[in-house]
C-alpha cells in the first residue's frame, strides 16, 4: 500500500518508563499522523506532522511528544508512560488517490503500560 | 467538518447486499464523503469517496443523494470478511486530516 511500517507492533512496559513508537514510510508523503484507539472512544488524533520538523497537536496530545527529523520517520514518545496510555496506536499518512486526499493507516502498535 | 450520523450497528446475511446509511445534512459544497472500515485489530482501510456523483470501485459503491444530505455505502455481496466497523466522514478534498475526529461508525456483522 503506502509502505507504512510501525514498530514495535507490541510492547509491554511499566509506569514511568519512556516509550518511543516509530512510524516509517517509504513514499515521501508530507503529512503523517499518530492516532490512538480505545474502546468507546474510536480514533483520536494525538499529533500530526506536515513536514520535517513541522508538527502540530491533535485532540489528545497531553503526555505525548513527536519528532520528525526526516521525511520518512515520525516518532511518538511517551516521556513517562502511564496506565491511561495503554492503547492501540495507529500511524497514518495522507496521499492523493482518485482525485482526493485519503488517509492510509499502518497496522498499529499495541502498548500496555502496567 | 460536517457532522455525520450513522446507525450504531447492523447485521447482514452473507451473500446479500449490505446498505450502510449515513446522514450529513450540514455538508458544504466543497466537502467530499469518505468511507473507511476497520476490521478487528487492524488499521482502518479506505474504501471509497465521492462528491456528488455515484461512485463504484472494486470494494463498494457509494450512492449520494441529489441534495447531498445523505449517502449509502453498498457492499454488493457481503462476505464474512466484511464484518467490520464502517466510518462515514465528510471533509474538504484538500484539507489536512489533522483536525478530523473519526466518529463511532457502524458495526456491521455479516452472518452465515
JSON list of C-alpha atoms in Angstrom, two decimals:
[
{"chain": "A", "resi": 1, "resn": "UNK", "atom": "CA", "xyz": [0.00, 0.00, 0.00]},
{"chain": "A", "resi": 2, "resn": "UNK", "atom": "CA", "xyz": [1.69, 3.25, 1.09]},
{"chain": "A", "resi": 3, "resn": "UNK", "atom": "CA", "xyz": [4.65, 1.43, 2.63]},
{"chain": "A", "resi": 4, "resn": "UNK", "atom": "CA", "xyz": [3.88, 2.26, 6.26]},
{"chain": "A", "resi": 5, "resn": "UNK", "atom": "CA", "xyz": [5.66, 0.30, 8.93]},
{"chain": "A", "resi": 6, "resn": "UNK", "atom": "CA", "xyz": [5.05, 0.69, 12.65]},
{"chain": "A", "resi": 7, "resn": "UNK", "atom": "CA", "xyz": [7.41, -0.57, 15.31]},
{"chain": "A", "resi": 8, "resn": "UNK", "atom": "CA", "xyz": [7.22, -2.14, 17.72]},
{"chain": "A", "resi": 9, "resn": "UNK", "atom": "CA", "xyz": [3.92, -3.88, 17.00]},
{"chain": "A", "resi": 10, "resn": "UNK", "atom": "CA", "xyz": [3.51, -4.90, 20.62]},
{"chain": "A", "resi": 11, "resn": "UNK", "atom": "CA", "xyz": [5.09, -3.53, 23.76]},
{"chain": "A", "resi": 12, "resn": "UNK", "atom": "CA", "xyz": [4.57, -4.02, 27.47]},
{"chain": "A", "resi": 13, "resn": "UNK", "atom": "CA", "xyz": [6.19, -1.52, 29.78]},
{"chain": "A", "resi": 14, "resn": "UNK", "atom": "CA", "xyz": [5.95, -0.22, 33.31]},
{"chain": "A", "resi": 15, "resn": "UNK", "atom": "CA", "xyz": [4.55, 3.04, 34.57]},
{"chain": "A", "resi": 16, "resn": "UNK", "atom": "CA", "xyz": [7.10, 5.84, 34.47]},
{"chain": "A", "resi": 17, "resn": "UNK", "atom": "CA", "xyz": [9.29, 4.43, 31.74]},
{"chain": "A", "resi": 18, "resn": "UNK", "atom": "CA", "xyz": [9.86, 6.24, 28.45]},
{"chain": "A", "resi": 19, "resn": "UNK", "atom": "CA", "xyz": [8.46, 4.68, 25.29]},
{"chain": "A", "resi": 20, "resn": "UNK", "atom": "CA", "xyz": [9.03, 5.58, 21.65]},
{"chain": "A", "resi": 21, "resn": "UNK", "atom": "CA", "xyz": [6.92, 4.29, 18.80]},
{"chain": "A", "resi": 22, "resn": "UNK", "atom": "CA", "xyz": [8.20, 4.60, 15.28]},
{"chain": "A", "resi": 23, "resn": "UNK", "atom": "CA", "xyz": [6.33, 5.11, 12.05]},
{"chain": "A", "resi": 24, "resn": "UNK", "atom": "CA", "xyz": [8.27, 4.66, 8.84]},
{"chain": "A", "resi": 25, "resn": "UNK", "atom": "CA", "xyz": [7.03, 5.39, 5.33]},
{"chain": "A", "resi": 26, "resn": "UNK", "atom": "CA", "xyz": [8.76, 4.78, 2.04]},
{"chain": "A", "resi": 27, "resn": "UNK", "atom": "CA", "xyz": [6.97, 7.15, -0.35]},
{"chain": "A", "resi": 28, "resn": "UNK", "atom": "CA", "xyz": [7.93, 10.68, 0.80]},
{"chain": "A", "resi": 29, "resn": "UNK", "atom": "CA", "xyz": [4.44, 11.69, 1.88]},
{"chain": "A", "resi": 30, "resn": "UNK", "atom": "CA", "xyz": [4.39, 15.09, 3.51]},
{"chain": "A", "resi": 31, "resn": "UNK", "atom": "CA", "xyz": [1.67, 14.51, 6.10]},
{"chain": "A", "resi": 32, "resn": "UNK", "atom": "CA", "xyz": [1.93, 11.91, 8.84]},
{"chain": "A", "resi": 33, "resn": "UNK", "atom": "CA", "xyz": [-0.35, 11.33, 11.83]},
{"chain": "A", "resi": 34, "resn": "UNK", "atom": "CA", "xyz": [-0.49, 9.50, 15.12]},
{"chain": "A", "resi": 35, "resn": "UNK", "atom": "CA", "xyz": [-3.85, 8.29, 16.46]},
{"chain": "A", "resi": 36, "resn": "UNK", "atom": "CA", "xyz": [-4.81, 6.27, 19.47]},
{"chain": "A", "resi": 37, "resn": "UNK", "atom": "CA", "xyz": [-7.80, 3.99, 19.65]},
{"chain": "A", "resi": 38, "resn": "UNK", "atom": "CA", "xyz": [-9.57, 2.95, 22.82]},
{"chain": "A", "resi": 39, "resn": "UNK", "atom": "CA", "xyz": [-12.84, 1.12, 23.40]},
{"chain": "A", "resi": 40, "resn": "UNK", "atom": "CA", "xyz": [-15.71, 3.57, 23.45]},
{"chain": "A", "resi": 41, "resn": "UNK", "atom": "CA", "xyz": [-13.64, 6.44, 22.04]},
{"chain": "A", "resi": 42, "resn": "UNK", "atom": "CA", "xyz": [-12.92, 5.50, 18.47]},
{"chain": "A", "resi": 43, "resn": "UNK", "atom": "CA", "xyz": [-9.89, 7.01, 16.79]},
{"chain": "A", "resi": 44, "resn": "UNK", "atom": "CA", "xyz": [-8.46, 10.16, 18.33]},
{"chain": "A", "resi": 45, "resn": "UNK", "atom": "CA", "xyz": [-5.66, 12.27, 16.88]},
{"chain": "A", "resi": 46, "resn": "UNK", "atom": "CA", "xyz": [-2.59, 12.75, 19.08]},
{"chain": "A", "resi": 47, "resn": "UNK", "atom": "CA", "xyz": [-0.18, 14.72, 16.89]},
{"chain": "A", "resi": 48, "resn": "UNK", "atom": "CA", "xyz": [0.45, 15.19, 13.23]},
{"chain": "A", "resi": 49, "resn": "UNK", "atom": "CA", "xyz": [3.25, 16.45, 11.02]},
{"chain": "A", "resi": 50, "resn": "UNK", "atom": "CA", "xyz": [3.11, 18.44, 7.82]},
{"chain": "A", "resi": 51, "resn": "UNK", "atom": "CA", "xyz": [6.82, 18.29, 7.06]},
{"chain": "A", "resi": 52, "resn": "UNK", "atom": "CA", "xyz": [10.27, 17.78, 8.50]},
{"chain": "A", "resi": 53, "resn": "UNK", "atom": "CA", "xyz": [10.37, 19.48, 11.92]},
{"chain": "A", "resi": 54, "resn": "UNK", "atom": "CA", "xyz": [6.79, 20.74, 11.41]},
{"chain": "A", "resi": 55, "resn": "UNK", "atom": "CA", "xyz": [4.28, 19.24, 13.82]},
{"chain": "A", "resi": 56, "resn": "UNK", "atom": "CA", "xyz": [1.03, 20.20, 15.49]},
{"chain": "A", "resi": 57, "resn": "UNK", "atom": "CA", "xyz": [-1.15, 18.94, 18.31]},
{"chain": "A", "resi": 58, "resn": "UNK", "atom": "CA", "xyz": [-4.25, 16.89, 17.96]},
{"chain": "A", "resi": 59, "resn": "UNK", "atom": "CA", "xyz": [-7.17, 16.26, 20.26]},
{"chain": "A", "resi": 60, "resn": "UNK", "atom": "CA", "xyz": [-5.31, 14.19, 22.89]},
{"chain": "A", "resi": 61, "resn": "UNK", "atom": "CA", "xyz": [-1.73, 15.44, 22.84]},
{"chain": "A", "resi": 62, "resn": "UNK", "atom": "CA", "xyz": [-1.09, 15.73, 26.60]},
{"chain": "A", "resi": 63, "resn": "UNK", "atom": "CA", "xyz": [1.63, 13.31, 27.71]},
{"chain": "A", "resi": 64, "resn": "UNK", "atom": "CA", "xyz": [2.93, 12.78, 24.20]},
{"chain": "A", "resi": 65, "resn": "UNK", "atom": "CA", "xyz": [5.65, 14.38, 22.10]},
{"chain": "A", "resi": 66, "resn": "UNK", "atom": "CA", "xyz": [6.61, 13.79, 18.49]},
{"chain": "A", "resi": 67, "resn": "UNK", "atom": "CA", "xyz": [9.56, 14.35, 16.27]},
{"chain": "A", "resi": 68, "resn": "UNK", "atom": "CA", "xyz": [10.14, 14.29, 12.55]},
{"chain": "A", "resi": 69, "resn": "UNK", "atom": "CA", "xyz": [13.77, 14.79, 11.68]},
{"chain": "A", "resi": 70, "resn": "UNK", "atom": "CA", "xyz": [13.42, 13.23, 8.22]},
{"chain": "A", "resi": 71, "resn": "UNK", "atom": "CA", "xyz": [10.52, 12.74, 5.86]},
{"chain": "A", "resi": 72, "resn": "UNK", "atom": "CA", "xyz": [10.23, 9.01, 6.26]},
{"chain": "A", "resi": 73, "resn": "UNK", "atom": "CA", "xyz": [10.12, 8.75, 10.06]},
{"chain": "A", "resi": 74, "resn": "UNK", "atom": "CA", "xyz": [7.59, 10.11, 12.55]},
{"chain": "A", "resi": 75, "resn": "UNK", "atom": "CA", "xyz": [8.30, 9.22, 16.17]},
{"chain": "A", "resi": 76, "resn": "UNK", "atom": "CA", "xyz": [5.80, 9.27, 19.02]},
{"chain": "A", "resi": 77, "resn": "UNK", "atom": "CA", "xyz": [7.30, 9.48, 22.51]},
{"chain": "A", "resi": 78, "resn": "UNK", "atom": "CA", "xyz": [5.73, 8.93, 25.88]},
{"chain": "A", "resi": 79, "resn": "UNK", "atom": "CA", "xyz": [8.24, 10.55, 28.22]},
{"chain": "A", "resi": 80, "resn": "UNK", "atom": "CA", "xyz": [6.86, 8.81, 31.29]},
{"chain": "A", "resi": 81, "resn": "UNK", "atom": "CA", "xyz": [4.25, 6.21, 30.43]},
{"chain": "A", "resi": 82, "resn": "UNK", "atom": "CA", "xyz": [1.06, 5.97, 32.48]},
{"chain": "A", "resi": 83, "resn": "UNK", "atom": "CA", "xyz": [-1.59, 3.26, 32.59]},
{"chain": "A", "resi": 84, "resn": "UNK", "atom": "CA", "xyz": [-4.03, 5.62, 30.85]},
{"chain": "A", "resi": 85, "resn": "UNK", "atom": "CA", "xyz": [-1.77, 5.46, 27.81]},
{"chain": "A", "resi": 86, "resn": "UNK", "atom": "CA", "xyz": [-2.43, 1.77, 27.36]},
{"chain": "A", "resi": 87, "resn": "UNK", "atom": "CA", "xyz": [-3.93, 1.76, 23.89]},
{"chain": "A", "resi": 88, "resn": "UNK", "atom": "CA", "xyz": [-3.53, 0.80, 20.28]},
{"chain": "A", "resi": 89, "resn": "UNK", "atom": "CA", "xyz": [-1.61, 3.43, 18.35]},
{"chain": "A", "resi": 90, "resn": "UNK", "atom": "CA", "xyz": [-2.02, 3.92, 14.63]},
{"chain": "A", "resi": 91, "resn": "UNK", "atom": "CA", "xyz": [0.20, 5.88, 12.32]},
{"chain": "A", "resi": 92, "resn": "UNK", "atom": "CA", "xyz": [-1.20, 7.22, 9.07]},
{"chain": "A", "resi": 93, "resn": "UNK", "atom": "CA", "xyz": [-0.13, 9.16, 6.03]},
{"chain": "A", "resi": 94, "resn": "UNK", "atom": "CA", "xyz": [-2.29, 11.17, 3.70]},
{"chain": "A", "resi": 95, "resn": "UNK", "atom": "CA", "xyz": [-1.90, 10.91, -0.04]},
{"chain": "A", "resi": 96, "resn": "UNK", "atom": "CA", "xyz": [-3.79, 11.67, -3.21]},
{"chain": "A", "resi": 97, "resn": "UNK", "atom": "CA", "xyz": [-5.92, 8.85, -4.52]},
{"chain": "A", "resi": 98, "resn": "UNK", "atom": "CA", "xyz": [-8.52, 9.01, -7.27]},
{"chain": "A", "resi": 99, "resn": "UNK", "atom": "CA", "xyz": [-8.50, 12.79, -7.10]},
{"chain": "A", "resi": 100, "resn": "UNK", "atom": "CA", "xyz": [-8.90, 13.17, -3.36]},
{"chain": "A", "resi": 101, "resn": "UNK", "atom": "CA", "xyz": [-6.75, 13.22, -0.28]},
{"chain": "A", "resi": 102, "resn": "UNK", "atom": "CA", "xyz": [-7.11, 9.97, 1.67]},
{"chain": "A", "resi": 103, "resn": "UNK", "atom": "CA", "xyz": [-5.64, 8.52, 4.84]},
{"chain": "A", "resi": 104, "resn": "UNK", "atom": "CA", "xyz": [-3.70, 5.27, 4.77]},
{"chain": "A", "resi": 105, "resn": "UNK", "atom": "CA", "xyz": [-3.03, 3.60, 8.09]},
{"chain": "A", "resi": 106, "resn": "UNK", "atom": "CA", "xyz": [-0.34, 1.36, 9.44]},
{"chain": "A", "resi": 107, "resn": "UNK", "atom": "CA", "xyz": [-1.06, -1.94, 11.15]},
{"chain": "A", "resi": 108, "resn": "UNK", "atom": "CA", "xyz": [-0.96, -0.47, 14.64]},
{"chain": "A", "resi": 109, "resn": "UNK", "atom": "CA", "xyz": [1.18, -0.72, 17.78]},
{"chain": "A", "resi": 110, "resn": "UNK", "atom": "CA", "xyz": [-0.40, -2.20, 20.87]},
{"chain": "A", "resi": 111, "resn": "UNK", "atom": "CA", "xyz": [1.03, -0.67, 24.04]},
{"chain": "A", "resi": 112, "resn": "UNK", "atom": "CA", "xyz": [0.35, -1.95, 27.53]},
{"chain": "A", "resi": 113, "resn": "UNK", "atom": "CA", "xyz": [1.51, 0.10, 30.49]},
{"chain": "A", "resi": 114, "resn": "UNK", "atom": "CA", "xyz": [1.48, -1.84, 33.76]},
{"chain": "B", "resi": 1, "resn": "UNK", "atom": "CA", "xyz": [-16.08, 19.40, 9.02]},
{"chain": "B", "resi": 2, "resn": "UNK", "atom": "CA", "xyz": [-19.72, 18.42, 8.63]},
{"chain": "B", "resi": 3, "resn": "UNK", "atom": "CA", "xyz": [-21.10, 16.11, 11.28]},
{"chain": "B", "resi": 4, "resn": "UNK", "atom": "CA", "xyz": [-22.25, 12.64, 10.23]},
{"chain": "B", "resi": 5, "resn": "UNK", "atom": "CA", "xyz": [-24.82, 10.30, 11.73]},
{"chain": "B", "resi": 6, "resn": "UNK", "atom": "CA", "xyz": [-24.66, 6.54, 11.31]},
{"chain": "B", "resi": 7, "resn": "UNK", "atom": "CA", "xyz": [-26.60, 3.70, 12.92]},
{"chain": "B", "resi": 8, "resn": "UNK", "atom": "CA", "xyz": [-24.50, 2.05, 15.62]},
{"chain": "B", "resi": 9, "resn": "UNK", "atom": "CA", "xyz": [-24.90, -1.45, 14.26]},
{"chain": "B", "resi": 10, "resn": "UNK", "atom": "CA", "xyz": [-26.45, -3.59, 11.56]},
{"chain": "B", "resi": 11, "resn": "UNK", "atom": "CA", "xyz": [-26.48, -7.22, 10.54]},
{"chain": "B", "resi": 12, "resn": "UNK", "atom": "CA", "xyz": [-26.25, -8.62, 7.05]},
{"chain": "B", "resi": 13, "resn": "UNK", "atom": "CA", "xyz": [-26.56, -12.13, 5.65]},
{"chain": "B", "resi": 14, "resn": "UNK", "atom": "CA", "xyz": [-23.60, -13.49, 3.75]},
{"chain": "B", "resi": 15, "resn": "UNK", "atom": "CA", "xyz": [-24.04, -13.12, 0.00]},
{"chain": "B", "resi": 16, "resn": "UNK", "atom": "CA", "xyz": [-26.60, -10.37, 0.31]},
{"chain": "B", "resi": 17, "resn": "UNK", "atom": "CA", "xyz": [-26.06, -6.69, -0.32]},
{"chain": "B", "resi": 18, "resn": "UNK", "atom": "CA", "xyz": [-25.24, -4.55, 2.71]},
{"chain": "B", "resi": 19, "resn": "UNK", "atom": "CA", "xyz": [-26.56, -0.99, 2.56]},
{"chain": "B", "resi": 20, "resn": "UNK", "atom": "CA", "xyz": [-24.96, 1.33, 5.10]},
{"chain": "B", "resi": 21, "resn": "UNK", "atom": "CA", "xyz": [-26.62, 4.72, 5.52]},
{"chain": "B", "resi": 22, "resn": "UNK", "atom": "CA", "xyz": [-25.00, 7.98, 6.55]},
{"chain": "B", "resi": 23, "resn": "UNK", "atom": "CA", "xyz": [-26.67, 11.32, 7.18]},
{"chain": "B", "resi": 24, "resn": "UNK", "atom": "CA", "xyz": [-24.68, 14.51, 6.65]},
{"chain": "B", "resi": 25, "resn": "UNK", "atom": "CA", "xyz": [-27.32, 17.21, 6.42]},
{"chain": "B", "resi": 26, "resn": "UNK", "atom": "CA", "xyz": [-24.86, 20.09, 7.04]},
{"chain": "B", "resi": 27, "resn": "UNK", "atom": "CA", "xyz": [-22.42, 19.10, 4.32]},
{"chain": "B", "resi": 28, "resn": "UNK", "atom": "CA", "xyz": [-20.85, 22.01, 2.45]},
{"chain": "B", "resi": 29, "resn": "UNK", "atom": "CA", "xyz": [-20.46, 22.27, -1.29]},
{"chain": "B", "resi": 30, "resn": "UNK", "atom": "CA", "xyz": [-16.73, 21.58, -1.19]},
{"chain": "B", "resi": 31, "resn": "UNK", "atom": "CA", "xyz": [-16.91, 18.57, 1.13]},
{"chain": "B", "resi": 32, "resn": "UNK", "atom": "CA", "xyz": [-16.44, 15.03, -0.03]},
{"chain": "B", "resi": 33, "resn": "UNK", "atom": "CA", "xyz": [-17.95, 11.93, 1.52]},
{"chain": "B", "resi": 34, "resn": "UNK", "atom": "CA", "xyz": [-15.38, 9.30, 2.51]},
{"chain": "B", "resi": 35, "resn": "UNK", "atom": "CA", "xyz": [-15.92, 5.78, 3.75]},
{"chain": "B", "resi": 36, "resn": "UNK", "atom": "CA", "xyz": [-13.44, 3.73, 5.75]},
{"chain": "B", "resi": 37, "resn": "UNK", "atom": "CA", "xyz": [-13.72, 0.45, 7.53]},
{"chain": "B", "resi": 38, "resn": "UNK", "atom": "CA", "xyz": [-11.82, -1.19, 10.34]},
{"chain": "B", "resi": 39, "resn": "UNK", "atom": "CA", "xyz": [-11.63, -4.90, 10.69]},
{"chain": "B", "resi": 40, "resn": "UNK", "atom": "CA", "xyz": [-10.94, -6.04, 14.23]},
{"chain": "B", "resi": 41, "resn": "UNK", "atom": "CA", "xyz": [-7.36, -5.38, 15.38]},
{"chain": "B", "resi": 42, "resn": "UNK", "atom": "CA", "xyz": [-6.35, -3.89, 12.04]},
{"chain": "B", "resi": 43, "resn": "UNK", "atom": "CA", "xyz": [-5.75, -0.33, 10.90]},
{"chain": "B", "resi": 44, "resn": "UNK", "atom": "CA", "xyz": [-8.64, 1.49, 9.22]},
{"chain": "B", "resi": 45, "resn": "UNK", "atom": "CA", "xyz": [-8.88, 0.91, 5.48]},
{"chain": "B", "resi": 46, "resn": "UNK", "atom": "CA", "xyz": [-10.00, 3.39, 2.86]},
{"chain": "B", "resi": 47, "resn": "UNK", "atom": "CA", "xyz": [-12.99, 2.17, 0.84]},
{"chain": "B", "resi": 48, "resn": "UNK", "atom": "CA", "xyz": [-14.33, 4.89, -1.42]},
{"chain": "B", "resi": 49, "resn": "UNK", "atom": "CA", "xyz": [-15.12, 8.59, -1.65]},
{"chain": "B", "resi": 50, "resn": "UNK", "atom": "CA", "xyz": [-17.37, 10.86, -3.68]},
{"chain": "B", "resi": 51, "resn": "UNK", "atom": "CA", "xyz": [-18.56, 14.42, -4.12]},
{"chain": "B", "resi": 52, "resn": "UNK", "atom": "CA", "xyz": [-21.96, 14.28, -5.77]},
{"chain": "B", "resi": 53, "resn": "UNK", "atom": "CA", "xyz": [-21.92, 11.53, -8.36]},
{"chain": "B", "resi": 54, "resn": "UNK", "atom": "CA", "xyz": [-22.36, 7.89, -7.55]},
{"chain": "B", "resi": 55, "resn": "UNK", "atom": "CA", "xyz": [-19.07, 6.03, -7.40]},
{"chain": "B", "resi": 56, "resn": "UNK", "atom": "CA", "xyz": [-18.07, 2.40, -7.71]},
{"chain": "B", "resi": 57, "resn": "UNK", "atom": "CA", "xyz": [-14.80, 0.60, -7.22]},
{"chain": "B", "resi": 58, "resn": "UNK", "atom": "CA", "xyz": [-13.69, -2.96, -6.61]},
{"chain": "B", "resi": 59, "resn": "UNK", "atom": "CA", "xyz": [-14.77, -2.82, -2.98]},
{"chain": "B", "resi": 60, "resn": "UNK", "atom": "CA", "xyz": [-18.08, -0.99, -2.93]},
{"chain": "B", "resi": 61, "resn": "UNK", "atom": "CA", "xyz": [-20.50, 1.50, -4.41]},
{"chain": "B", "resi": 62, "resn": "UNK", "atom": "CA", "xyz": [-21.33, 4.91, -3.00]},
{"chain": "B", "resi": 63, "resn": "UNK", "atom": "CA", "xyz": [-24.72, 6.47, -3.63]},
{"chain": "B", "resi": 64, "resn": "UNK", "atom": "CA", "xyz": [-25.07, 10.17, -2.73]},
{"chain": "B", "resi": 65, "resn": "UNK", "atom": "CA", "xyz": [-28.49, 11.78, -2.77]},
{"chain": "B", "resi": 66, "resn": "UNK", "atom": "CA", "xyz": [-29.11, 14.68, -5.09]},
{"chain": "B", "resi": 67, "resn": "UNK", "atom": "CA", "xyz": [-29.23, 17.18, -2.21]},
{"chain": "B", "resi": 68, "resn": "UNK", "atom": "CA", "xyz": [-26.05, 15.55, -0.80]},
{"chain": "B", "resi": 69, "resn": "UNK", "atom": "CA", "xyz": [-27.54, 15.38, 2.67]},
{"chain": "B", "resi": 70, "resn": "UNK", "atom": "CA", "xyz": [-27.15, 11.63, 2.91]},
{"chain": "B", "resi": 71, "resn": "UNK", "atom": "CA", "xyz": [-25.33, 8.74, 1.30]},
{"chain": "B", "resi": 72, "resn": "UNK", "atom": "CA", "xyz": [-25.33, 4.96, 1.25]},
{"chain": "B", "resi": 73, "resn": "UNK", "atom": "CA", "xyz": [-22.37, 2.63, 1.03]},
{"chain": "B", "resi": 74, "resn": "UNK", "atom": "CA", "xyz": [-23.25, -0.59, -0.72]},
{"chain": "B", "resi": 75, "resn": "UNK", "atom": "CA", "xyz": [-21.30, -3.81, -0.32]},
{"chain": "B", "resi": 76, "resn": "UNK", "atom": "CA", "xyz": [-22.85, -5.80, -3.19]},
{"chain": "B", "resi": 77, "resn": "UNK", "atom": "CA", "xyz": [-22.20, -9.33, -1.95]},
{"chain": "B", "resi": 78, "resn": "UNK", "atom": "CA", "xyz": [-21.24, -9.28, 1.69]},
{"chain": "B", "resi": 79, "resn": "UNK", "atom": "CA", "xyz": [-18.79, -11.88, 2.93]},
{"chain": "B", "resi": 80, "resn": "UNK", "atom": "CA", "xyz": [-17.79, -12.82, 6.45]},
{"chain": "B", "resi": 81, "resn": "UNK", "atom": "CA", "xyz": [-14.58, -10.82, 5.91]},
{"chain": "B", "resi": 82, "resn": "UNK", "atom": "CA", "xyz": [-16.67, -7.67, 5.55]},
{"chain": "B", "resi": 83, "resn": "UNK", "atom": "CA", "xyz": [-17.50, -7.79, 9.26]},
{"chain": "B", "resi": 84, "resn": "UNK", "atom": "CA", "xyz": [-16.03, -4.50, 10.49]},
{"chain": "B", "resi": 85, "resn": "UNK", "atom": "CA", "xyz": [-16.77, -1.02, 11.78]},
{"chain": "B", "resi": 86, "resn": "UNK", "atom": "CA", "xyz": [-17.61, 1.32, 8.91]},
{"chain": "B", "resi": 87, "resn": "UNK", "atom": "CA", "xyz": [-16.93, 5.05, 9.20]},
{"chain": "B", "resi": 88, "resn": "UNK", "atom": "CA", "xyz": [-18.56, 7.79, 7.14]},
{"chain": "B", "resi": 89, "resn": "UNK", "atom": "CA", "xyz": [-16.62, 11.05, 7.06]},
{"chain": "B", "resi": 90, "resn": "UNK", "atom": "CA", "xyz": [-17.19, 14.32, 5.25]},
{"chain": "B", "resi": 91, "resn": "UNK", "atom": "CA", "xyz": [-14.45, 16.86, 4.70]},
{"chain": "B", "resi": 92, "resn": "UNK", "atom": "CA", "xyz": [-12.97, 19.14, 2.05]},
{"chain": "B", "resi": 93, "resn": "UNK", "atom": "CA", "xyz": [-10.85, 17.33, -0.50]},
{"chain": "B", "resi": 94, "resn": "UNK", "atom": "CA", "xyz": [-7.57, 19.10, 0.16]},
{"chain": "B", "resi": 95, "resn": "UNK", "atom": "CA", "xyz": [-7.70, 19.69, 3.88]},
{"chain": "B", "resi": 96, "resn": "UNK", "atom": "CA", "xyz": [-5.19, 18.10, 6.17]},
{"chain": "B", "resi": 97, "resn": "UNK", "atom": "CA", "xyz": [-6.64, 15.27, 8.28]},
{"chain": "B", "resi": 98, "resn": "UNK", "atom": "CA", "xyz": [-5.04, 16.92, 11.27]},
{"chain": "B", "resi": 99, "resn": "UNK", "atom": "CA", "xyz": [-8.17, 18.23, 12.91]},
{"chain": "B", "resi": 100, "resn": "UNK", "atom": "CA", "xyz": [-10.55, 15.45, 11.96]},
{"chain": "B", "resi": 101, "resn": "UNK", "atom": "CA", "xyz": [-12.07, 13.14, 14.51]},
{"chain": "B", "resi": 102, "resn": "UNK", "atom": "CA", "xyz": [-13.42, 9.77, 13.49]},
{"chain": "B", "resi": 103, "resn": "UNK", "atom": "CA", "xyz": [-16.89, 9.08, 14.88]},
{"chain": "B", "resi": 104, "resn": "UNK", "atom": "CA", "xyz": [-18.19, 5.81, 16.30]},
{"chain": "B", "resi": 105, "resn": "UNK", "atom": "CA", "xyz": [-19.16, 4.33, 12.94]},
{"chain": "B", "resi": 106, "resn": "UNK", "atom": "CA", "xyz": [-21.48, 1.41, 12.22]},
{"chain": "B", "resi": 107, "resn": "UNK", "atom": "CA", "xyz": [-20.58, -2.08, 13.42]},
{"chain": "B", "resi": 108, "resn": "UNK", "atom": "CA", "xyz": [-21.53, -4.42, 10.59]},
{"chain": "B", "resi": 109, "resn": "UNK", "atom": "CA", "xyz": [-21.78, -8.12, 11.33]},
{"chain": "B", "resi": 110, "resn": "UNK", "atom": "CA", "xyz": [-22.09, -10.47, 8.38]},
{"chain": "B", "resi": 111, "resn": "UNK", "atom": "CA", "xyz": [-23.62, -13.78, 9.34]},
{"chain": "B", "resi": 112, "resn": "UNK", "atom": "CA", "xyz": [-23.53, -17.11, 7.50]}
]
